[in-house]
């Protein structure tokens, strides 16, 4: 059984989905870091994609935990799953392509299991107590070229000086083609650290005739620019020009920067805005370790959500080091707000 979302044009998919969800949607939380919290060893060039080979049952478990926490969108384990990365591990191209498809199958299977449980948690109840099945989308993750480099380059974007737009397109092409035909509802281009990669993705979506919608999520370390130094506004303009994109936003960025970024995005786009920040901890890419932040806590994260909504975001979740508890808290904040008189804005 597929999702409850009717297939239509790219732009209608997200509009109809958000309407079905009540005007906003909950995205899942940190995926790789949650695998790690459950004991997976992912200090590896494949990072979370290693679990597609070694522990697919854990991938399913993490998806299910996020669905049980209230997520309307689950993101596949393909963030660092690249054909080039799998081949470097000794797999054939065919095996690599199968693993990409498997990442989507695992998410779709988790959605099926969740729906089939038919317990109270898989149903939403309106104020009259009427039950309706919660809409759930599967977003196929595409991490940046910097993710494949496996040294935290998605937080620096510096590789922009050693690649061209064409080489980035060639790097991502086959993976994007496969994920587009895998049964996912949309593609999530995540943790984008520079404008060049956004331009490469836009070209790919157009030139390859990709027929499922997508979102772009940029990362930032200051609330104004992406890590390469280009302004978030310039990057959002590139994204806004692409008809296939149904949302634009920010991921894996400290919560304290999100407000300014949402305000900037709103200046250049009418598309839905998605935000899924990390915990605020800082990643040491060399040692693949997270360094605690004195400046932020989980409570801070959740207390920001209403503000982000006021500022114009409509999809909310978490990225690295956030957990099902973070997503439960976001779900609670948003559902409490929705039972209050509506302040919803449609852009
Ligand atoms: C978003 S970062 C935490 C992902 C992991 C990184 N690409 C690495 O391999 O170390
Ligand atoms: N969807 C990925 C993003 C990493 S930045 C994950 O949560 O692991
Ligand atoms: Zn992240």
mmCIF file of C-alpha atoms and ligand atoms in Angstrom:
data_model
loop_
_atom_site.group_PDB
_atom_site.id
_atom_site.type_symbol
_atom_site.label_atom_id
_atom_site.label_comp_id
_atom_site.label_asym_id
_atom_site.label_seq_id
_atom_site.Cartn_x
_atom_site.Cartn_y
_atom_site.Cartn_z
ATOM 1 C CA UNK A 1 0.000 0.000 0.000
ATOM 2 C CA UNK A 2 1.388 3.398 -0.945
ATOM 3 C CA UNK A 3 1.103 6.690 0.860
ATOM 4 C CA UNK A 4 -2.203 8.445 1.299
ATOM 5 C CA UNK A 5 -1.035 11.253 -0.894
ATOM 6 C CA UNK A 6 -2.615 11.482 -4.298
ATOM 7 C CA UNK A 7 -0.159 11.659 -7.172
ATOM 8 C CA UNK A 8 -0.389 14.974 -8.996
ATOM 9 C CA UNK A 9 1.960 17.681 -10.143
ATOM 10 C CA UNK A 10 5.065 18.409 -8.106
ATOM 11 C CA UNK A 11 3.646 21.544 -6.568
ATOM 12 C CA UNK A 12 0.326 19.939 -5.693
ATOM 13 C CA UNK A 13 1.984 17.017 -3.910
ATOM 14 C CA UNK A 14 3.279 19.194 -1.100
ATOM 15 C CA UNK A 15 0.240 21.492 -0.975
ATOM 16 C CA UNK A 16 -2.150 18.565 -0.716
ATOM 17 C CA UNK A 17 0.078 16.787 1.774
ATOM 18 C CA UNK A 18 0.316 19.838 4.040
ATOM 19 C CA UNK A 19 -3.450 20.321 3.844
ATOM 20 C CA UNK A 20 -3.993 16.682 4.830
ATOM 21 C CA UNK A 21 -1.582 17.118 7.736
ATOM 22 C CA UNK A 22 -3.420 20.212 8.996
ATOM 23 C CA UNK A 23 -1.142 22.938 7.587
ATOM 24 C CA UNK A 24 2.209 21.713 8.902
ATOM 25 C CA UNK A 25 4.120 18.453 8.863
ATOM 26 C CA UNK A 26 6.577 16.685 11.131
ATOM 27 C CA UNK A 27 9.799 15.344 9.598
ATOM 28 C CA UNK A 28 11.815 12.598 11.310
ATOM 29 C CA UNK A 29 14.954 13.221 13.379
ATOM 30 C CA UNK A 30 18.645 12.355 13.159
ATOM 31 C CA UNK A 31 18.920 9.051 11.356
ATOM 32 C CA UNK A 32 22.575 8.045 11.347
ATOM 33 C CA UNK A 33 23.149 9.237 14.887
ATOM 34 C CA UNK A 34 20.112 7.263 16.014
ATOM 35 C CA UNK A 35 21.505 4.107 14.386
ATOM 36 C CA UNK A 36 24.664 4.818 16.349
ATOM 37 C CA UNK A 37 22.739 5.285 19.596
ATOM 38 C CA UNK A 38 21.380 1.764 19.012
ATOM 39 C CA UNK A 39 24.896 0.361 18.741
ATOM 40 C CA UNK A 40 25.690 0.598 15.024
ATOM 41 C CA UNK A 41 29.374 1.159 14.190
ATOM 42 C CA UNK A 42 29.297 3.810 11.494
ATOM 43 C CA UNK A 43 32.723 5.380 11.806
ATOM 44 C CA UNK A 44 33.206 4.378 8.211
ATOM 45 C CA UNK A 45 33.380 6.107 4.824
ATOM 46 C CA UNK A 46 29.814 4.890 4.189
ATOM 47 C CA UNK A 47 28.583 6.273 7.536
ATOM 48 C CA UNK A 48 24.876 5.333 7.922
ATOM 49 C CA UNK A 49 24.826 3.616 4.510
ATOM 50 C CA UNK A 50 26.985 0.874 6.042
ATOM 51 C CA UNK A 51 23.872 -0.336 7.882
ATOM 52 C CA UNK A 52 22.161 -1.067 4.554
ATOM 53 C CA UNK A 53 24.700 -3.891 4.294
ATOM 54 C CA UNK A 54 25.254 -4.876 7.924
ATOM 55 C CA UNK A 55 22.032 -4.158 9.787
ATOM 56 C CA UNK A 56 18.950 -3.388 7.688
ATOM 57 C CA UNK A 57 16.756 -4.449 10.663
ATOM 58 C CA UNK A 58 18.135 -1.448 12.574
ATOM 59 C CA UNK A 59 17.273 0.859 9.680
ATOM 60 C CA UNK A 60 13.675 -0.372 9.887
ATOM 61 C CA UNK A 61 13.636 0.047 13.653
ATOM 62 C CA UNK A 62 14.797 3.670 13.497
ATOM 63 C CA UNK A 63 12.202 4.497 10.824
ATOM 64 C CA UNK A 64 9.493 2.893 12.972
ATOM 65 C CA UNK A 65 10.611 4.774 16.085
ATOM 66 C CA UNK A 66 10.238 8.060 14.214
ATOM 67 C CA UNK A 67 6.824 7.072 12.842
ATOM 68 C CA UNK A 68 5.721 6.196 16.375
ATOM 69 C CA UNK A 69 6.956 9.625 17.477
ATOM 70 C CA UNK A 70 4.642 11.436 15.058
ATOM 71 C CA UNK A 71 6.689 11.846 11.860
ATOM 72 C CA UNK A 72 4.833 12.534 8.620
ATOM 73 C CA UNK A 73 8.006 12.225 6.553
ATOM 74 C CA UNK A 74 10.732 9.620 6.929
ATOM 75 C CA UNK A 75 14.061 10.073 5.159
ATOM 76 C CA UNK A 76 15.849 7.033 3.728
ATOM 77 C CA UNK A 77 19.263 5.683 4.757
ATOM 78 C CA UNK A 78 20.812 6.796 1.434
ATOM 79 C CA UNK A 79 22.430 10.058 2.631
ATOM 80 C CA UNK A 80 25.963 8.645 2.243
ATOM 81 C CA UNK A 81 24.982 5.733 -0.034
ATOM 82 C CA UNK A 82 26.785 6.385 -3.291
ATOM 83 C CA UNK A 83 27.676 4.038 -6.097
ATOM 84 C CA UNK A 84 31.256 5.327 -5.892
ATOM 85 C CA UNK A 85 31.374 4.691 -2.129
ATOM 86 C CA UNK A 86 29.994 1.156 -2.388
ATOM 87 C CA UNK A 87 32.345 0.285 -5.273
ATOM 88 C CA UNK A 88 35.291 1.499 -3.180
ATOM 89 C CA UNK A 89 34.206 -1.119 -0.615
ATOM 90 C CA UNK A 90 34.449 -3.852 -3.260
ATOM 91 C CA UNK A 91 30.797 -4.100 -4.274
ATOM 92 C CA UNK A 92 29.772 -4.248 -7.931
ATOM 93 C CA UNK A 93 27.847 -1.393 -9.550
ATOM 94 C CA UNK A 94 24.785 -3.669 -9.663
ATOM 95 C CA UNK A 95 25.033 -4.388 -5.942
ATOM 96 C CA UNK A 96 25.475 -0.687 -5.214
ATOM 97 C CA UNK A 97 22.374 0.158 -7.220
ATOM 98 C CA UNK A 98 20.394 -2.548 -5.392
ATOM 99 C CA UNK A 99 21.397 -1.075 -2.033
ATOM 100 C CA UNK A 100 20.145 2.344 -3.112
ATOM 101 C CA UNK A 101 16.791 0.804 -4.014
ATOM 102 C CA UNK A 102 16.830 -1.164 -0.753
ATOM 103 C CA UNK A 103 17.110 2.061 1.253
ATOM 104 C CA UNK A 104 13.765 3.171 -0.155
ATOM 105 C CA UNK A 105 12.189 -0.277 0.227
ATOM 106 C CA UNK A 106 13.141 -0.305 3.910
ATOM 107 C CA UNK A 107 11.389 3.021 4.460
ATOM 108 C CA UNK A 108 8.315 1.906 2.523
ATOM 109 C CA UNK A 109 8.233 -1.356 4.484
ATOM 110 C CA UNK A 110 8.462 0.546 7.782
ATOM 111 C CA UNK A 111 5.515 2.700 6.686
ATOM 112 C CA UNK A 112 3.566 -0.460 5.870
ATOM 113 C CA UNK A 113 4.359 -2.031 9.234
ATOM 114 C CA UNK A 114 3.341 1.186 10.971
ATOM 115 C CA UNK A 115 0.027 1.349 9.127
ATOM 116 C CA UNK A 116 -0.667 -2.342 9.604
ATOM 117 C CA UNK A 117 -0.218 -2.108 13.334
ATOM 118 C CA UNK A 118 -3.531 -0.290 13.244
ATOM 119 C CA UNK A 119 -3.000 0.869 16.750
ATOM 120 C CA UNK A 120 -3.949 4.233 18.145
ATOM 121 C CA UNK A 121 -0.478 5.612 17.408
ATOM 122 C CA UNK A 122 -0.919 5.202 13.664
ATOM 123 C CA UNK A 123 -4.125 7.193 13.623
ATOM 124 C CA UNK A 124 -4.734 10.847 14.192
ATOM 125 C CA UNK A 125 -7.909 11.977 15.917
ATOM 126 C CA UNK A 126 -9.545 15.302 15.197
ATOM 127 C CA UNK A 127 -11.276 17.312 17.907
ATOM 128 C CA UNK A 128 -14.546 15.471 17.319
ATOM 129 C CA UNK A 129 -12.665 12.214 17.894
ATOM 130 C CA UNK A 130 -12.865 11.216 14.221
ATOM 131 C CA UNK A 131 -9.961 9.025 13.162
ATOM 132 C CA UNK A 132 -7.968 9.461 9.990
ATOM 133 C CA UNK A 133 -4.802 7.730 8.928
ATOM 134 C CA UNK A 134 -1.744 9.890 9.280
ATOM 135 C CA UNK A 135 -0.219 10.848 5.907
ATOM 136 C CA UNK A 136 3.359 9.594 5.614
ATOM 137 C CA UNK A 137 5.800 10.379 2.809
ATOM 138 C CA UNK A 138 9.093 8.637 2.075
ATOM 139 C CA UNK A 139 11.877 11.060 1.080
ATOM 140 C CA UNK A 140 14.941 9.553 -0.605
ATOM 141 C CA UNK A 141 18.032 11.194 0.837
ATOM 142 C CA UNK A 142 20.840 12.499 -1.351
ATOM 143 C CA UNK A 143 23.797 13.786 0.642
ATOM 144 C CA UNK A 144 26.194 16.248 -0.968
ATOM 145 C CA UNK A 145 29.531 15.346 -2.581
ATOM 146 C CA UNK A 146 31.022 16.513 0.709
ATOM 147 C CA UNK A 147 29.192 13.684 2.494
ATOM 148 C CA UNK A 148 30.849 11.130 0.179
ATOM 149 C CA UNK A 149 34.253 12.634 1.083
ATOM 150 C CA UNK A 150 33.486 11.349 4.599
ATOM 151 C CA UNK A 151 35.428 13.998 6.495
ATOM 152 C CA UNK A 152 32.678 16.449 7.422
ATOM 153 C CA UNK A 153 33.155 18.423 4.168
ATOM 154 C CA UNK A 154 29.406 19.086 4.032
ATOM 155 C CA UNK A 155 30.052 21.555 6.873
ATOM 156 C CA UNK A 156 32.798 23.392 4.975
ATOM 157 C CA UNK A 157 31.812 23.148 1.328
ATOM 158 C CA UNK A 158 35.426 23.893 0.429
ATOM 159 C CA UNK A 159 35.551 21.234 -2.268
ATOM 160 C CA UNK A 160 33.740 23.768 -4.412
ATOM 161 C CA UNK A 161 37.212 24.938 -5.514
ATOM 162 C CA UNK A 162 38.231 21.528 -6.816
ATOM 163 C CA UNK A 163 35.079 20.406 -8.650
ATOM 164 C CA UNK A 164 33.010 21.760 -11.512
ATOM 165 C CA UNK A 165 29.245 21.838 -11.910
ATOM 166 C CA UNK A 166 29.554 19.148 -14.604
ATOM 167 C CA UNK A 167 31.630 16.868 -12.387
ATOM 168 C CA UNK A 168 29.094 17.243 -9.570
ATOM 169 C CA UNK A 169 26.297 16.358 -11.987
ATOM 170 C CA UNK A 170 28.221 13.288 -13.144
ATOM 171 C CA UNK A 171 28.864 12.300 -9.541
ATOM 172 C CA UNK A 172 25.169 12.417 -8.567
ATOM 173 C CA UNK A 173 23.475 11.444 -11.846
ATOM 174 C CA UNK A 174 23.017 7.670 -11.576
ATOM 175 C CA UNK A 175 22.040 7.762 -7.899
ATOM 176 C CA UNK A 176 19.389 10.395 -8.553
ATOM 177 C CA UNK A 177 18.038 8.410 -11.529
ATOM 178 C CA UNK A 178 17.775 5.268 -9.396
ATOM 179 C CA UNK A 179 16.168 6.961 -6.393
ATOM 180 C CA UNK A 180 13.652 8.702 -8.653
ATOM 181 C CA UNK A 181 12.417 5.305 -9.860
ATOM 182 C CA UNK A 182 12.585 3.556 -6.498
ATOM 183 C CA UNK A 183 9.065 4.175 -5.195
ATOM 184 C CA UNK A 184 10.013 7.150 -2.985
ATOM 185 C CA UNK A 185 7.528 10.024 -2.889
ATOM 186 C CA UNK A 186 10.199 12.686 -3.240
ATOM 187 C CA UNK A 187 13.945 13.304 -3.101
ATOM 188 C CA UNK A 188 15.577 15.124 -0.175
ATOM 189 C CA UNK A 189 18.796 16.860 -1.239
ATOM 190 C CA UNK A 190 20.321 17.405 2.190
ATOM 191 C CA UNK A 191 23.098 19.331 3.915
ATOM 192 C CA UNK A 192 23.952 21.359 0.808
ATOM 193 C CA UNK A 193 26.982 23.543 1.645
ATOM 194 C CA UNK A 194 27.439 25.628 -1.515
ATOM 195 C CA UNK A 195 25.596 27.204 -4.412
ATOM 196 C CA UNK A 196 27.380 25.194 -7.117
ATOM 197 C CA UNK A 197 25.933 21.913 -5.869
ATOM 198 C CA UNK A 198 22.432 23.413 -5.775
ATOM 199 C CA UNK A 199 22.897 24.516 -9.396
ATOM 200 C CA UNK A 200 24.125 21.047 -10.329
ATOM 201 C CA UNK A 201 21.037 19.450 -8.734
ATOM 202 C CA UNK A 202 18.688 21.848 -10.540
ATOM 203 C CA UNK A 203 20.306 20.965 -13.885
ATOM 204 C CA UNK A 204 20.114 17.251 -13.108
ATOM 205 C CA UNK A 205 16.443 17.383 -12.142
ATOM 206 C CA UNK A 206 15.652 19.141 -15.417
ATOM 207 C CA UNK A 207 17.994 17.307 -17.781
ATOM 208 C CA UNK A 208 17.162 13.850 -16.469
ATOM 209 C CA UNK A 209 13.420 14.553 -16.487
ATOM 210 C CA UNK A 210 13.161 13.475 -12.853
ATOM 211 C CA UNK A 211 9.457 12.904 -12.331
ATOM 212 C CA UNK A 212 9.128 12.949 -8.571
ATOM 213 C CA UNK A 213 9.371 16.203 -6.598
ATOM 214 C CA UNK A 214 12.251 17.180 -4.353
ATOM 215 C CA UNK A 215 13.376 19.528 -1.604
ATOM 216 C CA UNK A 216 16.682 21.309 -1.077
ATOM 217 C CA UNK A 217 17.993 21.709 2.472
ATOM 218 C CA UNK A 218 21.069 23.898 2.933
ATOM 219 C CA UNK A 219 23.347 24.013 5.932
ATOM 220 C CA UNK A 220 24.744 27.101 7.655
ATOM 221 C CA UNK A 221 27.166 27.922 10.441
ATOM 222 C CA UNK A 222 26.196 31.553 10.988
ATOM 223 C CA UNK A 223 22.547 32.081 10.048
ATOM 224 C CA UNK A 224 23.473 34.171 7.003
ATOM 225 C CA UNK A 225 25.635 32.139 4.637
ATOM 226 C CA UNK A 226 26.144 28.538 3.602
ATOM 227 C CA UNK A 227 29.539 27.105 4.610
ATOM 228 C CA UNK A 228 31.203 28.067 1.292
ATOM 229 C CA UNK A 229 30.478 31.721 2.145
ATOM 230 C CA UNK A 230 27.673 32.376 -0.378
ATOM 231 C CA UNK A 231 24.563 33.942 1.090
ATOM 232 C CA UNK A 232 21.578 31.744 1.866
ATOM 233 C CA UNK A 233 19.553 34.187 -0.212
ATOM 234 C CA UNK A 234 21.603 33.482 -3.360
ATOM 235 C CA UNK A 235 21.248 29.755 -2.745
ATOM 236 C CA UNK A 236 17.510 30.020 -2.148
ATOM 237 C CA UNK A 237 17.122 31.940 -5.407
ATOM 238 C CA UNK A 238 18.669 29.016 -7.263
ATOM 239 C CA UNK A 239 16.254 26.655 -5.504
ATOM 240 C CA UNK A 240 13.247 28.883 -6.036
ATOM 241 C CA UNK A 241 13.866 28.870 -9.799
ATOM 242 C CA UNK A 242 13.368 25.095 -9.949
ATOM 243 C CA UNK A 243 9.767 24.025 -10.558
ATOM 244 C CA UNK A 244 10.453 20.486 -9.351
ATOM 245 C CA UNK A 245 11.189 21.657 -5.826
ATOM 246 C CA UNK A 246 8.248 21.507 -3.441
ATOM 247 C CA UNK A 247 10.081 22.856 -0.392
ATOM 248 C CA UNK A 248 13.277 24.732 0.407
ATOM 249 C CA UNK A 249 14.948 24.827 3.761
ATOM 250 C CA UNK A 250 17.730 24.198 6.202
ATOM 251 C CA UNK A 251 19.022 21.049 7.873
ATOM 252 C CA UNK A 252 21.896 19.982 10.125
ATOM 253 C CA UNK A 253 22.409 23.516 11.404
ATOM 254 C CA UNK A 254 22.406 24.720 15.004
ATOM 255 C CA UNK A 255 18.877 25.655 16.162
ATOM 256 C CA UNK A 256 19.951 29.166 17.169
ATOM 257 C CA UNK A 257 20.561 30.117 13.510
ATOM 258 C CA UNK A 258 17.266 28.852 12.105
ATOM 259 C CA UNK A 259 15.074 31.917 12.706
ATOM 260 C CA UNK A 260 17.282 34.264 10.697
ATOM 261 C CA UNK A 261 17.575 31.705 7.938
ATOM 262 C CA UNK A 262 13.803 31.183 7.712
ATOM 263 C CA UNK A 263 13.294 34.960 7.524
ATOM 264 C CA UNK A 264 15.827 35.147 4.672
ATOM 265 C CA UNK A 265 14.273 32.227 2.809
ATOM 266 C CA UNK A 266 10.846 33.810 3.101
ATOM 267 C CA UNK A 267 12.178 36.904 1.321
ATOM 268 C CA UNK A 268 12.903 34.916 -1.827
ATOM 269 C CA UNK A 269 10.408 32.069 -2.021
ATOM 270 C CA UNK A 270 6.730 31.279 -1.684
ATOM 271 C CA UNK A 271 7.467 27.556 -1.571
ATOM 272 C CA UNK A 272 6.930 25.729 1.735
ATOM 273 C CA UNK A 273 9.915 26.046 4.068
ATOM 274 C CA UNK A 274 11.358 22.970 5.774
ATOM 275 C CA UNK A 275 13.621 23.107 8.830
ATOM 276 C CA UNK A 276 15.302 20.189 10.549
ATOM 277 C CA UNK A 277 18.211 21.455 12.626
ATOM 278 C CA UNK A 278 20.739 19.319 14.443
ATOM 279 C CA UNK A 279 21.202 19.316 18.223
ATOM 280 C CA UNK A 280 23.640 22.245 18.082
ATOM 281 C CA UNK A 281 26.624 19.988 18.763
ATOM 282 C CA UNK A 282 29.644 20.325 16.482
ATOM 283 C CA UNK A 283 30.960 17.465 14.312
ATOM 284 C CA UNK A 284 34.637 16.557 14.325
ATOM 285 C CA UNK A 285 34.862 14.984 10.855
ATOM 286 C CA UNK A 286 38.358 13.621 11.365
ATOM 287 C CA UNK A 287 37.464 11.554 14.418
ATOM 288 C CA UNK A 288 33.754 11.227 13.567
ATOM 289 C CA UNK A 289 32.779 12.515 16.999
ATOM 290 C CA UNK A 290 30.282 15.076 18.238
ATOM 291 C CA UNK A 291 31.457 17.862 20.519
ATOM 292 C CA UNK A 292 28.940 19.100 23.088
ATOM 293 C CA UNK A 293 27.577 22.603 22.757
ATOM 294 C CA UNK A 294 27.443 24.827 25.804
ATOM 295 C CA UNK A 295 25.041 27.049 23.939
ATOM 296 C CA UNK A 296 22.117 24.754 23.247
ATOM 297 C CA UNK A 297 20.010 22.011 24.776
ATOM 298 C CA UNK A 298 17.104 19.902 23.579
ATOM 299 C CA UNK A 299 14.690 22.153 25.500
ATOM 300 C CA UNK A 300 15.937 25.172 23.536
ATOM 301 C CA UNK A 301 15.335 23.340 20.283
ATOM 302 C CA UNK A 302 11.724 22.573 21.020
ATOM 303 C CA UNK A 303 11.025 26.032 22.411
ATOM 304 C CA UNK A 304 12.036 27.545 19.037
ATOM 305 C CA UNK A 305 9.497 25.574 16.992
ATOM 306 C CA UNK A 306 6.539 27.953 17.395
ATOM 307 C CA UNK A 307 8.732 30.862 16.374
ATOM 308 C CA UNK A 308 9.902 29.085 13.219
ATOM 309 C CA UNK A 309 6.279 28.442 12.377
ATOM 310 C CA UNK A 310 5.384 32.096 12.924
ATOM 311 C CA UNK A 311 8.244 33.082 10.665
ATOM 312 C CA UNK A 312 6.846 30.985 7.843
ATOM 313 C CA UNK A 313 8.178 27.420 8.070
ATOM 314 C CA UNK A 314 5.720 24.556 7.684
ATOM 315 C CA UNK A 315 7.775 21.365 7.886
ATOM 316 C CA UNK A 316 9.712 20.676 11.114
ATOM 317 C CA UNK A 317 12.016 17.900 12.196
ATOM 318 C CA UNK A 318 15.500 17.205 13.475
ATOM 319 C CA UNK A 319 18.871 16.240 12.066
ATOM 320 C CA UNK A 320 22.032 14.801 13.623
ATOM 321 C CA UNK A 321 21.874 13.965 17.354
ATOM 322 C CA UNK A 322 18.183 14.677 17.652
ATOM 323 C CA UNK A 323 16.151 11.625 18.683
ATOM 324 C CA UNK A 324 12.582 10.270 18.693
ATOM 325 C CA UNK A 325 12.090 12.273 21.905
ATOM 326 C CA UNK A 326 12.847 15.489 20.010
ATOM 327 C CA UNK A 327 10.310 14.527 17.358
ATOM 328 C CA UNK A 328 7.669 13.642 20.004
ATOM 329 C CA UNK A 329 8.210 17.043 21.586
ATOM 330 C CA UNK A 330 7.889 18.828 18.211
ATOM 331 C CA UNK A 331 4.707 16.855 17.476
ATOM 332 C CA UNK A 332 3.278 17.877 20.866
ATOM 333 C CA UNK A 333 4.139 21.555 20.475
ATOM 334 C CA UNK A 334 2.560 21.698 17.043
ATOM 335 C CA UNK A 335 -0.555 19.766 17.948
ATOM 336 C CA UNK A 336 -1.124 21.951 21.032
ATOM 337 C CA UNK A 337 -0.805 25.024 18.838
ATOM 338 C CA UNK A 338 -3.233 23.628 16.323
ATOM 339 C CA UNK A 339 -5.903 23.194 18.953
ATOM 340 C CA UNK A 340 -5.513 26.907 19.765
ATOM 341 C CA UNK A 341 -7.085 29.491 17.409
ATOM 342 C CA UNK A 342 -5.249 29.213 14.092
ATOM 343 C CA UNK A 343 -2.433 31.565 13.239
ATOM 344 C CA UNK A 344 -1.644 29.617 10.081
ATOM 345 C CA UNK A 345 -0.309 31.533 7.152
ATOM 346 C CA UNK A 346 -0.549 30.229 3.605
ATOM 347 C CA UNK A 347 2.069 31.716 1.350
HETATM 348 C C1 LIG B 1 26.367 15.354 8.380
HETATM 349 S S1 LIG B 1 27.931 14.710 8.842
HETATM 350 C C2 LIG B 1 27.749 14.314 10.510
HETATM 351 C C3 LIG B 1 27.889 13.159 8.027
HETATM 352 C C4 LIG B 1 29.078 12.300 8.226
HETATM 353 C C5 LIG B 1 30.250 12.697 7.404
HETATM 354 N N1 LIG B 1 29.927 12.793 6.003
HETATM 355 C C6 LIG B 1 31.335 11.689 7.614
HETATM 356 O O1 LIG B 1 31.443 10.724 6.882
HETATM 357 O O2 LIG B 1 32.080 11.852 8.575
HETATM 358 N N1 LIG B 2 19.258 12.271 6.815
HETATM 359 C C1 LIG B 2 20.612 12.253 7.323
HETATM 360 C C2 LIG B 2 21.161 13.636 7.329
HETATM 361 C C3 LIG B 2 22.523 13.752 7.876
HETATM 362 S S1 LIG B 2 23.117 15.374 7.918
HETATM 363 C C4 LIG B 2 20.597 11.682 8.721
HETATM 364 O O1 LIG B 2 19.732 12.069 9.499
HETATM 365 O O2 LIG B 2 21.447 10.862 9.053
HETATM 366 ZN ZN1 LIG B 3 22.626 16.004 10.093
#
